[in-house]
Amino acid sequence: MGADALVLPDNKVVRAHMLAALISYWPSDPKPVESLPVVQRSLACHVSGPLRLVEIVLPEWATNCGVGGMLLVPQEAVDENHTNAELWRYTDWWLAAFLLLEGWHERVWEQEHGPIHSYSFRLTGWDERAWDRAWVNRIALFLRKWVEQVSGDEALNRIGPLSKSSVHMTHDVDAVAKTLPIRLKQCGFNLFNAARSLSRGQLRQAIDRLKKAIQFMIGQENWWGFDQLLQYEADAGIQATYHFYADKEPKNMKRWLLDPDYDITAPKERALLGQIIKYGHIIGVHPGFETWQASNQIAAQRFLIEAAAGAPVTRCRQHWLRFSWKDTWQAQDSASLALDTTLMFNDRPGFRNSSALIWQPHKPNQAGALSLRAMPTLFMDSHFYDYQPMSSSERQDAMLHWIRECRDVNGKAAILWHPHTLTRDYGWSDGFRDALSLIKESMPCR
């Protein structure tokens, strides 16, 4: 094993990390959970290969913690030399939750192949069921049930009540005006979808996409629609985080095409920051395309936004979801950021690390966890328009699935909607209003 090999921490560290990460499930006293007779496995070698999941049939008293009476866990956490009905007794639940929450198989993949930068299609041979549910949260619910089964209501009361679920609306402000780079990028998406529809024999859809690409390229719509956006959220009673880009460095061709193009220090943008804060929202930083492993650049962009807003900036999401398990959170942590919501796939919605949870990520091959906290993002607007075009009802059903799963497991997660997609050029405002309504309907106690 090489000096840089990713080494799993020992059983004691794994259990301590998960007890802390899942503290919202035993907020008053974790000791009854810590005392459960969980069989902890000592792996003879480091984790390798794509993620494979095993179906664990739950005992009758815990069936409602799973899906169809089962939980899915990584195969490394299970001693499969037992009957299906008994596997739950021979599952290392701490290890299972740790491997999923910390994206351990993705970390191994990254070490061998390089960062996937949030594109799921680059993970070949993966068990994609991992992304369909918040399995880590469901494991926590199962452990609570196990405490109740072993020690009764008194022990359950001792560990404390479940926290309320929440879905947080976020916005990455990638554009405040319609620039040439954005025209080129969105036309590219429309032309790609037109070609895909044509290859499937969907001539009408292909023609519609082609028309949309032409209209988008030549249209002159004003994209400054923040007054309407702020009103939508005020009417819904929702507080959001607005992530802004800020960079004074000269741009090369790649950054000209891929980074936003506005000046956060200009009077109009500074006034917008003040307006957003006045409405009770939070300002975050949206570091540029090439900053995903550069703490000094992230910090510099954060300081620019703080100066323009006259308020602290502690939240973050990387532009284009550029992300490395090894480098990005460490860079953000070194830039003194407190909460990141980058963890999501660019090309599909879902639970990238099988969780809806705010936690402090583990520092592999080091002691302890980062000071930075991470919160996964469930979906963004383009998942339902660019990557997988849907009808209005299909889109509502898809968004409801992810939001409902977060609610059902008492989880916490974010969703992302880009402000410029509320324009007529995009026509995605109906989806945004649906998302606001679904958050309100599915989280009545929020």
Coordinates of C-alpha atoms in Angstrom, one line a residue:
M1 CA 0.0 0.0 0.0
G2 CA 1.5 3.4 -1.0
A3 CA 2.2 6.2 1.4
D4 CA -0.7 8.2 0.0
A5 CA -3.2 5.3 0.2
L6 CA -6.6 6.1 1.7
V7 CA -6.6 4.3 5.0
L8 CA -9.8 3.6 6.9
P9 CA -9.7 4.9 10.5
D10 CA -10.0 2.2 13.2
N11 CA -13.4 1.1 14.7
K12 CA -13.2 3.5 17.6
V13 CA -12.7 6.6 15.4
V14 CA -15.4 5.4 13.0
R15 CA -17.9 5.1 15.8
A16 CA -17.0 8.4 17.4
H17 CA -17.2 10.2 14.1
M18 CA -20.7 8.9 13.3
L19 CA -22.0 9.5 16.9
A20 CA -21.0 13.1 16.4
A21 CA -22.2 13.4 12.7
L22 CA -25.6 12.0 13.6
I23 CA -26.0 13.9 16.9
S24 CA -29.3 15.4 15.7
Y25 CA -30.7 11.9 16.1
W26 CA -29.6 11.6 19.8
P27 CA -29.2 15.3 20.8
S28 CA -29.5 14.8 24.6
D29 CA -27.4 11.7 25.3
P30 CA -25.7 9.4 22.8
K31 CA -24.6 6.8 25.3
P32 CA -27.6 4.5 24.9
V33 CA -26.8 4.4 21.2
E34 CA -23.1 4.0 21.7
S35 CA -23.9 1.0 24.0
L36 CA -25.8 -1.0 21.3
P37 CA -24.3 -4.4 20.5
V38 CA -23.2 -3.3 17.0
V39 CA -20.7 -5.8 15.5
Q40 CA -17.8 -3.7 14.3
R41 CA -15.7 -5.2 11.4
S42 CA -12.0 -4.8 11.0
L43 CA -11.3 -4.7 7.3
A44 CA -8.1 -6.6 6.3
C45 CA -7.5 -4.2 3.4
H46 CA -8.5 -0.7 2.3
V47 CA -11.7 -0.2 0.4
S48 CA -11.5 -0.7 -3.4
G49 CA -13.6 -0.9 -6.4
P50 CA -17.0 0.7 -7.3
L51 CA -19.6 0.9 -4.6
R52 CA -21.7 -2.2 -4.1
L53 CA -24.7 -2.3 -1.8
V54 CA -26.3 -5.2 0.1
E55 CA -30.0 -5.4 1.1
I56 CA -30.5 -5.8 4.8
V57 CA -33.9 -7.1 5.8
L58 CA -34.9 -5.3 9.0
P59 CA -36.5 -6.9 12.0
E60 CA -40.3 -6.4 12.3
W61 CA -40.0 -3.7 14.9
A62 CA -37.8 -1.5 12.6
T63 CA -39.4 -2.0 9.1
N64 CA -40.6 1.6 8.9
C65 CA -36.9 2.8 9.1
G66 CA -36.2 1.3 5.7
V67 CA -37.7 1.2 2.2
G68 CA -39.8 -1.9 1.7
G69 CA -38.5 -3.1 5.1
M70 CA -34.9 -3.0 4.0
L71 CA -31.8 -0.8 4.3
L72 CA -29.0 -0.8 1.7
V73 CA -25.4 -0.7 3.0
P74 CA -22.0 -1.1 1.5
Q75 CA -20.9 -4.8 1.1
E76 CA -17.8 -4.1 3.2
A77 CA -19.9 -3.5 6.3
V78 CA -21.6 -6.9 6.2
D79 CA -20.6 -10.4 7.1
E80 CA -22.7 -12.2 4.5
N81 CA -22.2 -15.7 5.9
H82 CA -25.6 -15.6 7.6
T83 CA -29.3 -15.9 6.6
N84 CA -31.0 -12.8 5.2
A85 CA -33.2 -12.6 8.3
E86 CA -30.1 -12.4 10.5
L87 CA -27.9 -10.1 8.5
W88 CA -28.9 -7.0 10.4
R89 CA -27.2 -8.5 13.5
Y90 CA -23.9 -9.0 11.6
T91 CA -23.8 -5.6 9.9
D92 CA -21.4 -3.0 11.1
W93 CA -23.8 -0.1 11.1
W94 CA -21.2 2.5 12.1
L95 CA -18.9 1.5 9.2
A96 CA -21.9 1.4 6.8
A97 CA -22.9 4.9 7.7
F98 CA -19.3 6.2 7.6
L99 CA -18.5 4.8 4.2
L100 CA -21.7 6.3 2.7
L101 CA -21.6 9.7 4.5
E102 CA -17.9 10.3 3.8
G103 CA -18.2 9.2 0.1
W104 CA -15.4 6.7 0.8
H105 CA -15.7 4.8 -2.5
E106 CA -15.7 8.1 -4.4
R107 CA -12.6 9.1 -2.5
V108 CA -10.9 5.9 -3.5
W109 CA -12.1 6.4 -7.1
E110 CA -10.7 9.9 -7.1
Q111 CA -7.4 8.8 -5.8
E112 CA -7.1 6.3 -8.6
H113 CA -8.7 8.2 -11.5
G114 CA -8.7 11.9 -10.4
P115 CA -11.7 14.1 -9.4
I116 CA -15.0 13.5 -11.3
H117 CA -16.0 17.1 -10.6
S118 CA -19.6 16.1 -9.7
Y119 CA -20.4 14.2 -12.9
S120 CA -22.0 10.9 -11.9
F121 CA -21.5 9.3 -15.3
R122 CA -17.8 9.2 -14.7
L123 CA -18.3 6.7 -11.8
T124 CA -18.5 3.4 -13.8
G125 CA -20.0 0.2 -12.3
W126 CA -21.6 2.1 -9.4
D127 CA -24.6 0.9 -7.5
E128 CA -26.8 3.9 -8.2
R129 CA -29.4 2.9 -5.6
A130 CA -27.1 4.7 -3.1
W131 CA -28.3 8.0 -4.6
D132 CA -32.0 7.3 -4.4
R133 CA -32.4 7.6 -0.6
A134 CA -30.9 9.1 2.5
W135 CA -29.7 5.7 3.7
V136 CA -27.4 7.3 6.4
N137 CA -30.3 9.0 8.0
R138 CA -32.4 5.8 7.9
I139 CA -29.5 4.0 9.6
A140 CA -29.7 6.6 12.4
L141 CA -33.5 6.1 12.7
F142 CA -32.9 2.3 12.9
L143 CA -30.4 2.8 15.7
R144 CA -32.9 4.8 17.6
K145 CA -35.5 2.1 17.2
W146 CA -32.9 -0.5 18.4
V147 CA -32.4 1.5 21.5
E148 CA -36.1 1.5 22.1
Q149 CA -36.3 -2.2 21.5
V150 CA -33.4 -3.0 23.9
S151 CA -34.1 -0.5 26.7
G152 CA -37.6 0.8 26.2
D153 CA -39.1 4.3 26.2
E154 CA -37.0 5.6 29.0
A155 CA -33.8 5.2 27.0
L156 CA -35.5 6.7 24.0
N157 CA -36.5 9.7 26.0
R158 CA -33.0 9.9 27.4
I159 CA -31.4 10.3 23.9
G160 CA -33.8 13.1 23.1
P161 CA -36.4 14.0 20.4
L162 CA -35.8 14.1 16.7
S163 CA -35.0 17.4 15.2
K164 CA -37.3 18.9 12.5
S165 CA -36.5 18.4 8.9
S166 CA -35.6 21.3 6.6
V167 CA -34.9 22.1 3.0
H168 CA -33.0 25.3 2.4
M169 CA -33.4 27.2 -0.8
T170 CA -30.2 28.5 -2.4
H171 CA -29.3 30.6 -5.4
D172 CA -26.0 30.7 -7.3
V173 CA -25.9 34.1 -9.0
D174 CA -24.1 33.2 -12.2
A175 CA -25.5 36.1 -14.2
V176 CA -27.2 39.4 -13.8
A177 CA -27.2 40.2 -17.6
K178 CA -27.2 38.2 -20.7
T179 CA -23.6 37.9 -21.8
L180 CA -22.0 36.2 -24.9
P181 CA -20.5 33.3 -22.8
I182 CA -23.9 32.5 -21.4
R183 CA -25.5 32.6 -24.9
L184 CA -22.9 30.2 -26.1
K185 CA -23.2 27.8 -23.1
Q186 CA -27.0 27.6 -23.1
C187 CA -27.2 27.3 -26.9
G188 CA -24.8 24.4 -26.6
F189 CA -27.2 22.7 -24.1
N190 CA -30.2 23.3 -26.4
L191 CA -28.3 22.0 -29.5
F192 CA -27.2 18.9 -27.6
N193 CA -30.8 18.2 -26.5
A194 CA -32.0 18.8 -30.0
A195 CA -29.5 16.2 -31.4
R196 CA -30.4 13.8 -28.6
S197 CA -34.1 14.1 -29.5
L198 CA -33.4 13.7 -33.2
S199 CA -31.4 10.5 -32.4
R200 CA -34.5 9.1 -30.6
G201 CA -36.8 9.9 -33.5
Q202 CA -38.4 12.8 -31.6
L203 CA -38.6 15.2 -34.5
R204 CA -41.0 17.7 -32.9
Q205 CA -38.9 18.0 -29.8
A206 CA -35.7 18.4 -31.8
I207 CA -37.2 21.3 -33.8
D208 CA -38.5 22.9 -30.6
R209 CA -35.0 22.7 -29.0
L210 CA -33.4 24.1 -32.2
K211 CA -35.8 27.0 -32.2
K212 CA -35.1 27.7 -28.5
A213 CA -31.4 27.7 -29.2
I214 CA -31.8 30.3 -32.0
Q215 CA -34.2 32.5 -29.9
F216 CA -31.8 32.3 -26.9
M217 CA -28.9 33.4 -29.0
I218 CA -30.5 36.5 -30.6
G219 CA -32.9 37.5 -27.8
Q220 CA -32.3 40.8 -25.8
E221 CA -34.2 40.2 -22.6
N222 CA -33.3 42.1 -19.5
W223 CA -32.2 39.6 -16.9
W224 CA -32.3 41.8 -13.8
G225 CA -35.3 40.0 -12.2
F226 CA -34.3 40.1 -8.5
D227 CA -37.3 42.1 -7.4
Q228 CA -39.6 39.4 -8.6
L229 CA -37.5 36.6 -7.1
L230 CA -37.4 38.3 -3.7
Q231 CA -41.1 38.8 -3.8
Y232 CA -41.7 35.1 -4.6
E233 CA -39.7 34.1 -1.5
A234 CA -41.3 36.8 0.7
D235 CA -44.7 35.5 -0.3
A236 CA -43.7 32.0 0.5
G237 CA -42.0 33.0 3.8
I238 CA -38.7 31.4 2.8
Q239 CA -35.2 32.5 3.7
A240 CA -32.6 31.7 1.1
T241 CA -28.8 31.9 0.6
Y242 CA -27.6 33.9 -2.4
H243 CA -24.1 32.8 -3.5
F244 CA -22.2 35.6 -5.4
Y245 CA -19.1 35.5 -7.6
A246 CA -16.3 38.0 -7.0
D247 CA -12.9 38.1 -8.8
K248 CA -10.7 41.0 -9.8
E249 CA -8.1 38.9 -11.6
P250 CA -7.7 39.1 -15.4
K251 CA -9.5 36.2 -17.2
N252 CA -8.0 33.7 -19.6
M253 CA -10.2 32.2 -22.3
K254 CA -11.5 29.3 -20.1
R255 CA -12.5 31.6 -17.3
W256 CA -14.1 34.1 -19.8
L257 CA -16.3 31.3 -21.0
L258 CA -17.1 29.6 -17.7
D259 CA -17.0 32.1 -14.9
P260 CA -19.7 34.7 -14.2
D261 CA -19.2 38.2 -15.6
Y262 CA -20.3 41.0 -13.2
D263 CA -18.5 43.3 -10.8
I264 CA -19.6 42.7 -7.2
T265 CA -18.2 46.1 -6.2
A266 CA -20.2 48.1 -8.8
P267 CA -23.0 50.3 -7.3
K268 CA -25.9 48.3 -8.7
E269 CA -24.5 45.0 -7.4
R270 CA -23.7 46.5 -4.0
A271 CA -27.3 47.8 -3.8
L272 CA -28.6 44.3 -4.6
L273 CA -26.6 42.8 -1.8
G274 CA -28.1 45.3 0.6
Q275 CA -31.6 44.6 -0.7
I276 CA -31.1 40.8 -0.3
I277 CA -29.9 41.3 3.3
K278 CA -32.8 43.6 4.1
Y279 CA -35.2 40.8 3.0
G280 CA -33.6 38.5 5.6
H281 CA -31.6 36.3 3.3
I282 CA -28.0 35.2 3.6
I283 CA -25.1 36.1 1.4
G284 CA -22.6 33.4 0.4
V285 CA -19.6 33.1 -1.9
H286 CA -19.6 31.3 -5.3
P287 CA -15.9 30.8 -6.0
G288 CA -14.8 30.6 -9.6
F289 CA -14.3 27.6 -11.9
E290 CA -10.6 27.2 -11.1
T291 CA -10.7 27.7 -7.3
W292 CA -11.7 24.2 -6.2
Q293 CA -8.3 23.5 -4.5
A294 CA -7.1 27.1 -3.9
S295 CA -7.8 28.4 -0.5
N296 CA -6.1 31.8 -1.1
Q297 CA -8.4 32.4 -4.1
I298 CA -11.5 31.4 -2.3
A299 CA -10.6 33.6 0.6
A300 CA -9.8 36.6 -1.7
Q301 CA -13.3 36.2 -3.4
R302 CA -15.0 35.9 0.0
F303 CA -13.3 39.1 1.3
L304 CA -14.4 41.0 -1.8
I305 CA -18.1 40.0 -1.2
E306 CA -17.8 40.8 2.5
A307 CA -16.5 44.3 1.7
A308 CA -19.3 44.9 -0.9
A309 CA -22.1 43.5 1.4
G310 CA -20.9 45.0 4.7
A311 CA -21.7 41.6 6.3
P312 CA -19.8 38.4 7.1
V313 CA -19.7 35.7 4.4
T314 CA -19.4 32.1 5.7
R315 CA -21.4 30.0 3.3
C316 CA -20.2 28.6 0.0
R317 CA -20.9 26.6 -3.2
Q318 CA -18.2 26.0 -5.8
H319 CA -19.0 27.2 -9.3
W320 CA -20.0 24.3 -11.7
L321 CA -19.8 22.1 -8.6
R322 CA -16.1 21.7 -9.2
F323 CA -15.2 19.4 -6.3
S324 CA -12.5 17.2 -5.0
W325 CA -13.0 15.1 -1.9
K326 CA -9.3 15.5 -1.1
D327 CA -8.9 19.2 -1.7
T328 CA -12.0 21.3 -1.9
W329 CA -13.4 21.1 1.7
Q330 CA -9.8 21.5 3.0
A331 CA -9.4 24.7 0.9
Q332 CA -12.7 26.1 2.0
D333 CA -11.9 25.3 5.6
S334 CA -8.5 27.1 5.3
A335 CA -10.4 30.1 3.9
S336 CA -12.4 30.2 7.2
L337 CA -15.8 29.3 5.6
A338 CA -18.3 27.6 7.8
L339 CA -20.8 25.8 5.6
D340 CA -20.6 24.3 2.1
T341 CA -23.4 23.0 -0.1
T342 CA -21.4 21.9 -3.2
L343 CA -22.1 18.2 -2.6
M344 CA -24.4 17.2 -5.5
F345 CA -24.1 15.8 -9.0
N346 CA -24.2 18.1 -12.0
D347 CA -26.0 15.6 -14.2
R348 CA -28.7 14.1 -11.9
P349 CA -30.6 14.8 -8.7
G350 CA -30.2 12.7 -5.6
F351 CA -28.4 12.0 -2.4
R352 CA -24.7 11.9 -3.6
N353 CA -23.5 10.6 -0.2
S354 CA -26.8 8.9 0.7
S355 CA -27.6 11.5 3.3
A356 CA -29.5 14.6 4.2
L357 CA -27.4 15.8 7.0
I358 CA -25.2 18.8 8.1
W359 CA -22.0 17.4 9.5
Q360 CA -18.2 18.1 9.8
P361 CA -16.4 15.9 7.2
H362 CA -13.7 13.5 8.3
K363 CA -10.0 14.4 7.5
P364 CA -8.7 11.1 6.0
N365 CA -5.3 9.9 7.3
Q366 CA -5.4 12.7 9.9
A367 CA -7.0 13.1 13.3
G368 CA -10.4 14.5 13.7
A369 CA -12.8 16.4 11.5
L370 CA -12.8 19.7 9.6
S371 CA -14.2 22.8 11.2
L372 CA -16.2 23.4 8.0
R373 CA -19.7 21.8 7.9
A374 CA -21.2 20.4 4.8
M375 CA -24.8 20.1 3.7
P376 CA -25.7 18.1 0.6
T377 CA -27.9 19.7 -2.2
L378 CA -30.7 17.5 -3.5
F379 CA -31.3 19.0 -6.9
M380 CA -31.0 22.0 -9.1
D381 CA -33.1 23.5 -11.8
S382 CA -31.1 22.2 -14.8
H383 CA -31.6 18.6 -13.7
F384 CA -35.3 18.8 -14.8
Y385 CA -34.8 21.0 -17.9
D386 CA -31.4 20.6 -19.5
Y387 CA -30.2 17.1 -18.4
Q388 CA -33.6 15.3 -18.4
P389 CA -36.4 17.5 -19.9
M390 CA -39.7 16.8 -18.2
S391 CA -43.3 17.8 -18.3
S392 CA -44.7 20.0 -15.6
S393 CA -46.3 17.0 -13.7
E394 CA -43.2 14.8 -14.1
R395 CA -41.0 17.7 -12.7
Q396 CA -43.3 18.2 -9.7
D397 CA -43.3 14.4 -8.9
A398 CA -39.5 14.3 -9.2
M399 CA -39.0 17.3 -6.9
L400 CA -41.5 15.9 -4.4
H401 CA -39.7 12.6 -4.2
W402 CA -36.4 14.2 -3.1
I403 CA -38.1 16.7 -0.7
R404 CA -40.3 14.0 0.8
E405 CA -37.4 11.7 1.5
C406 CA -35.6 14.5 3.3
R407 CA -38.8 15.1 5.4
D408 CA -39.4 11.4 6.1
V409 CA -35.9 10.9 7.6
N410 CA -35.9 14.2 9.6
G411 CA -33.1 15.4 7.3
K412 CA -31.5 18.7 6.3
A413 CA -30.5 19.5 2.8
A414 CA -30.4 22.3 0.2
I415 CA -31.8 22.8 -3.3
L416 CA -30.5 25.2 -5.9
W417 CA -32.3 27.5 -8.4
H418 CA -30.4 30.0 -10.5
P419 CA -32.0 33.4 -10.6
H420 CA -31.4 34.0 -14.3
T421 CA -33.6 30.9 -15.2
L422 CA -36.7 32.8 -14.1
T423 CA -36.4 34.9 -17.3
R424 CA -38.5 34.2 -20.4
D425 CA -35.3 33.1 -22.2
Y426 CA -35.3 30.1 -20.0
G427 CA -38.9 29.8 -18.9
W428 CA -38.1 27.9 -15.7
S429 CA -40.1 30.2 -13.3
D430 CA -43.0 27.7 -13.0
G431 CA -40.6 25.1 -11.7
F432 CA -39.2 27.5 -9.2
R433 CA -42.7 28.4 -7.8
D434 CA -43.5 24.6 -7.7
A435 CA -40.3 24.1 -5.7
L436 CA -41.3 26.8 -3.2
S437 CA -44.8 25.3 -2.8
L438 CA -43.4 21.8 -2.3
I439 CA -41.1 23.0 0.4
K440 CA -44.0 24.7 2.2
E441 CA -46.4 21.7 1.7
S442 CA -43.9 19.1 2.7
M443 CA -42.4 20.9 5.6
P444 CA -45.3 22.3 7.6
C445 CA -43.3 22.5 10.8
R446 CA -40.3 24.1 9.2

